[in-house]
Amino acid sequence: MGKAEKKEKAKERREKRLEEINLLRSIPYSDHQRWWSKETIAVVTGGNRGIGFEICRQLAAHGLTVILTSRDASAGAESIKILQEGGLDVVYHRLDIVHESSINHFVEWLQQNYGGLDILVNNAGVNFNLGSDNSVENARKVIETNYYGIKKLTEALIPMMKPSVVGARIVNVSSRLGRLNGRRNRIMNVALREQLSDVEFLSEELIDRTLSTFLQQVEDGSWTAGGWPQIYTDYSVSKLAVNAYTRLMARKLSERPEGQKIFVNCYCPGWVKTALTGFAGNNTVEEGADTGVWLALLHDQTVMGSFFAERREINF
């Protein structure tokens, strides 16, 4: 089978799976499956546009109270207006996940107004490369936002996640570009790949050291020979870190007793037509948001520290 034929077959399989998901999304949740109510609080970062906005819309349409957050207050207010005009229960609060002062202010507001949260969707992220570009000019900002921002916010909100029989949920929006063992775009340092693959060996120190090495090589210009992912390198490295952090947090959170469980997973929305991709993607925002919403609302949640795409578990 030639390369073009393989590509066409893969496209057909993807389109068939998306058709199946669109059908599944049209089927209402049964009363048995609906563990949530209007009192269930979901926080979504980067919710003013694209996938984040659509996750907010879908969660609110299912009857949850959604807190849409974004760095840009005016854009957030406009997004809230659109959703509220559609009859959805969505509120807005500004949140810049890069700055601890903004996180602290948000945490205080959330505690005072809602007493905590049940679902956290870490969607906020940045990407400065489009098409065939692969600049690392903004690598530090990408890493600070896409990884350290998620990490800081998650650690600030875990103590505020409400105890429940079904467990609280954390969903990290990630990307296949950050896969350790993908056929394309993986890191070439075999020893590092093996360390990051071993969940028992994983630590914050290892993730930090990996990112520090990458950023140091970016600064001294040696990153092209460092064996890093070849496509959207800075973005891919940041998502590799998110994936590793998801597995690490799942290991730590697995020790929590029944009634206080927190289920953390990550997912790839696919190549979605949003500003992040220059609207050059294959998937709609509805399709891109679907797996994240599905993970957030799973009734009999038992999976932790896993990676999903199109409602299926995939390899890291």
CSV table of C-alpha atoms in Angstrom, one decimal:
chain,number,residue,atom,x,y,z
A,1,MET,CA,0.0,0.0,0.0
A,2,GLY,CA,1.4,3.4,-1.0
A,3,LYS,CA,1.8,6.4,1.2
A,4,ALA,CA,-1.1,8.2,-0.4
A,5,GLU,CA,-3.4,5.2,-0.1
A,6,LYS,CA,-2.4,4.8,3.6
A,7,LYS,CA,-3.2,8.4,4.2
A,8,GLU,CA,-6.6,8.1,2.5
A,9,LYS,CA,-7.4,5.0,4.6
A,10,ALA,CA,-6.5,6.8,7.8
A,11,LYS,CA,-8.7,9.7,6.8
A,12,GLU,CA,-11.6,7.3,6.1
A,13,ARG,CA,-11.2,5.7,9.5
A,14,ARG,CA,-11.0,9.1,11.3
A,15,GLU,CA,-14.1,10.3,9.5
A,16,LYS,CA,-16.0,7.1,10.3
A,17,ARG,CA,-15.1,7.4,14.0
A,18,LEU,CA,-16.2,11.1,14.1
A,19,GLU,CA,-19.5,10.1,12.6
A,20,GLU,CA,-19.9,7.5,15.4
A,21,ILE,CA,-19.1,10.2,18.0
A,22,ASN,CA,-21.5,12.7,16.5
A,23,LEU,CA,-24.2,10.0,16.8
A,24,LEU,CA,-23.3,9.2,20.4
A,25,ARG,CA,-23.3,12.9,21.3
A,26,SER,CA,-26.9,13.2,20.0
A,27,ILE,CA,-28.1,10.5,22.5
A,28,PRO,CA,-29.2,12.2,25.7
A,29,TYR,CA,-27.8,11.0,29.0
A,30,SER,CA,-30.2,8.8,31.0
A,31,ASP,CA,-31.3,9.6,34.5
A,32,HIS,CA,-29.0,6.8,35.7
A,33,GLN,CA,-26.0,8.4,34.0
A,34,ARG,CA,-26.7,11.9,35.2
A,35,TRP,CA,-24.8,12.2,38.4
A,36,TRP,CA,-24.6,16.0,38.2
A,37,SER,CA,-27.0,18.8,38.8
A,38,LYS,CA,-27.1,22.6,38.6
A,39,GLU,CA,-25.1,22.6,41.8
A,40,THR,CA,-22.2,20.8,40.1
A,41,ILE,CA,-19.5,23.4,39.4
A,42,ALA,CA,-17.2,23.1,36.4
A,43,VAL,CA,-14.3,25.5,35.9
A,44,VAL,CA,-13.0,25.8,32.3
A,45,THR,CA,-9.8,27.8,31.5
A,46,GLY,CA,-9.3,29.5,28.2
A,47,GLY,CA,-13.0,29.4,27.7
A,48,ASN,CA,-13.5,32.6,25.7
A,49,ARG,CA,-13.1,30.9,22.3
A,50,GLY,CA,-12.4,27.7,20.4
A,51,ILE,CA,-12.4,24.4,22.2
A,52,GLY,CA,-12.7,26.0,25.6
A,53,PHE,CA,-15.8,28.0,24.6
A,54,GLU,CA,-17.4,24.8,23.2
A,55,ILE,CA,-16.6,22.8,26.3
A,56,CYS,CA,-18.3,25.5,28.3
A,57,ARG,CA,-21.3,25.4,26.0
A,58,GLN,CA,-21.7,21.6,26.1
A,59,LEU,CA,-21.3,21.3,29.9
A,60,ALA,CA,-23.8,24.1,30.5
A,61,ALA,CA,-26.2,22.5,28.0
A,62,HIS,CA,-26.1,19.4,30.1
A,63,GLY,CA,-27.2,21.4,33.1
A,64,LEU,CA,-24.1,22.1,35.1
A,65,THR,CA,-23.1,25.5,36.4
A,66,VAL,CA,-20.0,26.5,34.4
A,67,ILE,CA,-17.4,29.1,35.3
A,68,LEU,CA,-15.8,30.3,32.1
A,69,THR,CA,-12.4,31.8,32.7
A,70,SER,CA,-10.0,33.6,30.4
A,71,ARG,CA,-7.0,36.0,30.5
A,72,ASP,CA,-8.8,38.6,28.4
A,73,ALA,CA,-11.7,40.1,30.4
A,74,SER,CA,-13.4,41.8,27.5
A,75,ALA,CA,-13.3,38.6,25.4
A,76,GLY,CA,-14.6,36.6,28.3
A,77,ALA,CA,-17.5,39.0,28.9
A,78,GLU,CA,-18.5,38.8,25.2
A,79,SER,CA,-18.4,35.0,25.3
A,80,ILE,CA,-20.5,34.9,28.5
A,81,LYS,CA,-23.1,37.1,26.8
A,82,ILE,CA,-23.4,34.8,23.9
A,83,LEU,CA,-23.9,31.7,26.1
A,84,GLN,CA,-26.3,33.4,28.5
A,85,GLU,CA,-28.4,34.6,25.6
A,86,GLY,CA,-28.8,31.0,24.7
A,87,GLY,CA,-30.3,30.3,28.1
A,88,LEU,CA,-27.2,28.6,29.6
A,89,ASP,CA,-26.0,28.9,33.2
A,90,VAL,CA,-22.5,30.3,32.7
A,91,VAL,CA,-20.6,32.8,34.8
A,92,TYR,CA,-17.3,34.6,34.1
A,93,HIS,CA,-14.2,35.3,36.1
A,94,ARG,CA,-10.9,36.6,34.8
A,95,LEU,CA,-8.0,34.1,35.3
A,96,ASP,CA,-4.4,34.3,34.0
A,97,ILE,CA,-2.9,30.9,34.8
A,98,VAL,CA,0.6,32.2,34.4
A,99,HIS,CA,0.4,34.6,37.4
A,100,GLU,CA,0.0,33.3,40.9
A,101,SER,CA,-1.7,36.5,42.0
A,102,SER,CA,-4.5,35.9,39.5
A,103,ILE,CA,-4.8,32.3,40.6
A,104,ASN,CA,-5.0,33.3,44.2
A,105,HIS,CA,-7.6,35.9,43.5
A,106,PHE,CA,-9.7,33.4,41.6
A,107,VAL,CA,-9.4,30.7,44.3
A,108,GLU,CA,-10.6,33.2,46.9
A,109,TRP,CA,-13.5,34.2,44.7
A,110,LEU,CA,-14.5,30.6,44.0
A,111,GLN,CA,-14.4,29.7,47.7
A,112,GLN,CA,-16.5,32.6,48.7
A,113,ASN,CA,-19.1,32.2,45.9
A,114,TYR,CA,-19.3,28.5,45.3
A,115,GLY,CA,-17.4,26.7,48.1
A,116,GLY,CA,-15.3,24.8,45.7
A,117,LEU,CA,-15.6,22.9,42.4
A,118,ASP,CA,-16.4,19.4,41.0
A,119,ILE,CA,-14.8,19.6,37.6
A,120,LEU,CA,-11.6,21.3,36.3
A,121,VAL,CA,-10.9,21.5,32.6
A,122,ASN,CA,-7.4,22.8,31.9
A,123,ASN,CA,-7.8,24.1,28.4
A,124,ALA,CA,-5.9,27.3,28.4
A,125,GLY,CA,-2.8,27.2,26.2
A,126,VAL,CA,-0.8,29.0,23.5
A,127,ASN,CA,0.9,28.1,20.2
A,128,PHE,CA,2.9,30.5,18.1
A,129,ASN,CA,3.6,28.3,15.1
A,130,LEU,CA,1.3,27.8,12.1
A,131,GLY,CA,1.6,25.7,8.9
A,132,SER,CA,5.2,24.6,8.4
A,133,ASP,CA,6.6,27.1,10.9
A,134,ASN,CA,8.8,25.8,13.8
A,135,SER,CA,10.1,28.8,15.6
A,136,VAL,CA,11.1,28.5,19.3
A,137,GLU,CA,11.3,32.2,19.8
A,138,ASN,CA,8.4,32.0,22.3
A,139,ALA,CA,9.4,28.7,23.8
A,140,ARG,CA,9.6,30.0,27.4
A,141,LYS,CA,6.1,31.5,27.2
A,142,VAL,CA,4.7,28.3,25.7
A,143,ILE,CA,6.2,26.2,28.5
A,144,GLU,CA,5.2,28.7,31.2
A,145,THR,CA,1.6,28.7,30.0
A,146,ASN,CA,0.9,25.2,28.7
A,147,TYR,CA,2.7,23.3,31.5
A,148,TYR,CA,3.5,25.5,34.5
A,149,GLY,CA,0.2,27.4,34.3
A,150,ILE,CA,-1.8,24.2,34.4
A,151,LYS,CA,0.4,22.8,37.2
A,152,LYS,CA,0.0,25.9,39.4
A,153,LEU,CA,-3.7,26.1,38.9
A,154,THR,CA,-4.3,22.4,39.5
A,155,GLU,CA,-2.4,22.4,42.7
A,156,ALA,CA,-4.2,25.5,43.9
A,157,LEU,CA,-7.6,24.0,43.2
A,158,ILE,CA,-7.2,20.3,44.3
A,159,PRO,CA,-7.8,21.3,48.0
A,160,MET,CA,-11.1,22.9,46.8
A,161,MET,CA,-12.5,19.9,44.9
A,162,LYS,CA,-15.7,18.8,46.5
A,163,PRO,CA,-16.0,15.3,48.0
A,164,SER,CA,-18.5,13.1,46.3
A,165,VAL,CA,-19.5,9.5,45.7
A,166,VAL,CA,-18.7,9.7,42.0
A,167,GLY,CA,-15.4,11.6,42.5
A,168,ALA,CA,-14.2,15.0,41.2
A,169,ARG,CA,-12.6,15.2,37.8
A,170,ILE,CA,-9.6,17.0,36.2
A,171,VAL,CA,-9.4,17.0,32.4
A,172,ASN,CA,-6.2,18.3,30.8
A,173,VAL,CA,-6.4,19.2,27.1
A,174,SER,CA,-3.3,17.9,25.5
A,175,SER,CA,-2.1,16.8,22.1
A,176,ARG,CA,-0.8,13.7,20.3
A,177,LEU,CA,2.2,15.9,19.3
A,178,GLY,CA,3.4,15.3,22.9
A,179,ARG,CA,3.3,11.5,22.7
A,180,LEU,CA,6.4,9.7,23.9
A,181,ASN,CA,6.2,6.7,21.7
A,182,GLY,CA,4.4,8.0,18.6
A,183,ARG,CA,5.7,7.0,15.2
A,184,ARG,CA,6.4,10.6,14.4
A,185,ASN,CA,7.5,13.6,16.5
A,186,ARG,CA,8.8,11.7,19.5
A,187,ILE,CA,11.9,12.7,21.5
A,188,MET,CA,15.0,10.8,20.2
A,189,ASN,CA,16.8,10.5,23.5
A,190,VAL,CA,15.9,6.9,24.3
A,191,ALA,CA,17.0,7.0,28.0
A,192,LEU,CA,14.9,10.1,28.6
A,193,ARG,CA,12.0,8.5,26.8
A,194,GLU,CA,12.2,5.4,29.0
A,195,GLN,CA,12.4,7.5,32.2
A,196,LEU,CA,9.3,9.5,31.2
A,197,SER,CA,7.5,6.3,30.2
A,198,ASP,CA,8.0,4.7,33.7
A,199,VAL,CA,5.2,6.0,35.9
A,200,GLU,CA,7.0,4.8,39.0
A,201,PHE,CA,10.1,6.8,38.0
A,202,LEU,CA,8.2,9.9,37.1
A,203,SER,CA,8.7,13.0,39.3
A,204,GLU,CA,8.2,16.7,39.1
A,205,GLU,CA,12.0,17.0,39.2
A,206,LEU,CA,12.3,14.9,36.1
A,207,ILE,CA,9.7,16.9,34.2
A,208,ASP,CA,11.3,20.2,35.4
A,209,ARG,CA,14.8,19.0,34.4
A,210,THR,CA,13.6,18.0,31.0
A,211,LEU,CA,12.0,21.4,30.4
A,212,SER,CA,15.0,23.2,31.8
A,213,THR,CA,17.3,21.3,29.4
A,214,PHE,CA,15.1,22.1,26.5
A,215,LEU,CA,14.9,25.8,27.3
A,216,GLN,CA,18.6,26.0,27.9
A,217,GLN,CA,19.3,24.5,24.5
A,218,VAL,CA,16.8,27.0,23.0
A,219,GLU,CA,18.8,29.8,24.5
A,220,ASP,CA,22.2,28.6,23.4
A,221,GLY,CA,20.9,27.5,19.9
A,222,SER,CA,21.7,23.8,20.2
A,223,TRP,CA,18.0,22.6,20.4
A,224,THR,CA,17.9,21.4,16.8
A,225,ALA,CA,20.5,18.8,17.7
A,226,GLY,CA,18.8,17.9,21.0
A,227,GLY,CA,16.5,15.2,19.7
A,228,TRP,CA,13.4,17.1,20.5
A,229,PRO,CA,10.1,16.7,18.6
A,230,GLN,CA,10.4,17.9,15.0
A,231,ILE,CA,7.0,19.5,14.6
A,232,TYR,CA,5.9,22.5,16.6
A,233,THR,CA,8.8,21.7,18.9
A,234,ASP,CA,8.0,24.1,21.8
A,235,TYR,CA,4.3,23.3,21.8
A,236,SER,CA,5.0,19.5,21.6
A,237,VAL,CA,7.5,19.6,24.5
A,238,SER,CA,4.9,21.5,26.6
A,239,LYS,CA,2.2,18.9,25.9
A,240,LEU,CA,4.7,16.1,26.6
A,241,ALA,CA,5.1,17.7,30.0
A,242,VAL,CA,1.3,17.9,30.5
A,243,ASN,CA,1.0,14.2,29.7
A,244,ALA,CA,3.7,13.3,32.1
A,245,TYR,CA,2.2,15.5,34.8
A,246,THR,CA,-1.2,13.9,34.3
A,247,ARG,CA,0.2,10.4,34.9
A,248,LEU,CA,2.2,11.7,37.9
A,249,MET,CA,-0.8,13.4,39.5
A,250,ALA,CA,-3.0,10.3,38.9
A,251,ARG,CA,-0.4,8.2,40.8
A,252,LYS,CA,-0.5,10.7,43.7
A,253,LEU,CA,-4.3,11.1,43.7
A,254,SER,CA,-5.0,7.4,43.5
A,255,GLU,CA,-4.2,7.1,47.3
A,256,ARG,CA,-7.2,9.3,48.2
A,257,PRO,CA,-10.0,7.5,50.1
A,258,GLU,CA,-13.5,6.7,48.7
A,259,GLY,CA,-15.7,9.8,48.7
A,260,GLN,CA,-12.6,12.0,48.1
A,261,LYS,CA,-11.4,10.6,44.8
A,262,ILE,CA,-10.2,12.9,42.1
A,263,PHE,CA,-9.9,11.4,38.6
A,264,VAL,CA,-7.4,13.1,36.3
A,265,ASN,CA,-6.9,12.3,32.6
A,266,CYS,CA,-5.9,14.1,29.5
A,267,TYR,CA,-7.1,14.0,25.9
A,268,CYS,CA,-6.2,15.2,22.4
A,269,PRO,CA,-9.0,17.1,20.7
A,270,GLY,CA,-7.5,16.5,17.3
A,271,TRP,CA,-6.5,19.0,14.7
A,272,VAL,CA,-9.4,21.5,15.3
A,273,LYS,CA,-10.4,24.5,13.2
A,274,THR,CA,-9.6,27.2,15.8
A,275,ALA,CA,-7.4,30.2,16.1
A,276,LEU,CA,-4.7,28.0,17.7
A,277,THR,CA,-4.3,26.2,14.4
A,278,GLY,CA,-5.0,29.2,12.1
A,279,PHE,CA,-8.3,27.6,11.4
A,280,ALA,CA,-6.5,24.9,9.3
A,281,GLY,CA,-7.7,21.9,11.2
A,282,ASN,CA,-9.8,18.9,10.2
A,283,ASN,CA,-12.2,18.7,13.1
A,284,THR,CA,-15.0,21.1,14.2
A,285,VAL,CA,-14.9,22.6,17.7
A,286,GLU,CA,-17.9,20.4,18.6
A,287,GLU,CA,-15.9,17.3,17.7
A,288,GLY,CA,-12.8,18.7,19.5
A,289,ALA,CA,-14.6,19.4,22.7
A,290,ASP,CA,-16.5,16.1,22.8
A,291,THR,CA,-14.0,13.8,24.4
A,292,GLY,CA,-13.2,16.4,27.1
A,293,VAL,CA,-16.9,16.7,28.0
A,294,TRP,CA,-17.4,13.0,27.9
A,295,LEU,CA,-14.5,12.4,30.3
A,296,ALA,CA,-15.8,15.1,32.7
A,297,LEU,CA,-19.2,13.5,32.8
A,298,LEU,CA,-18.5,9.8,32.9
A,299,HIS,CA,-20.8,8.1,35.3
A,300,ASP,CA,-18.8,5.1,36.4
A,301,GLN,CA,-15.4,6.8,36.4
A,302,THR,CA,-12.6,4.4,37.2
A,303,VAL,CA,-9.8,5.4,34.7
A,304,MET,CA,-7.0,7.6,36.0
A,305,GLY,CA,-3.9,8.9,34.4
A,306,SER,CA,-4.8,7.9,30.9
A,307,PHE,CA,-4.7,9.6,27.5
A,308,PHE,CA,-7.8,9.7,25.2
A,309,ALA,CA,-8.8,10.7,21.7
A,310,GLU,CA,-12.2,10.3,20.1
A,311,ARG,CA,-13.5,8.7,23.3
A,312,ARG,CA,-10.9,6.0,23.2
A,313,GLU,CA,-7.8,5.4,25.3
A,314,ILE,CA,-4.6,5.9,23.3
A,315,ASN,CA,-0.9,5.4,24.2
A,316,PHE,CA,1.2,8.2,25.7
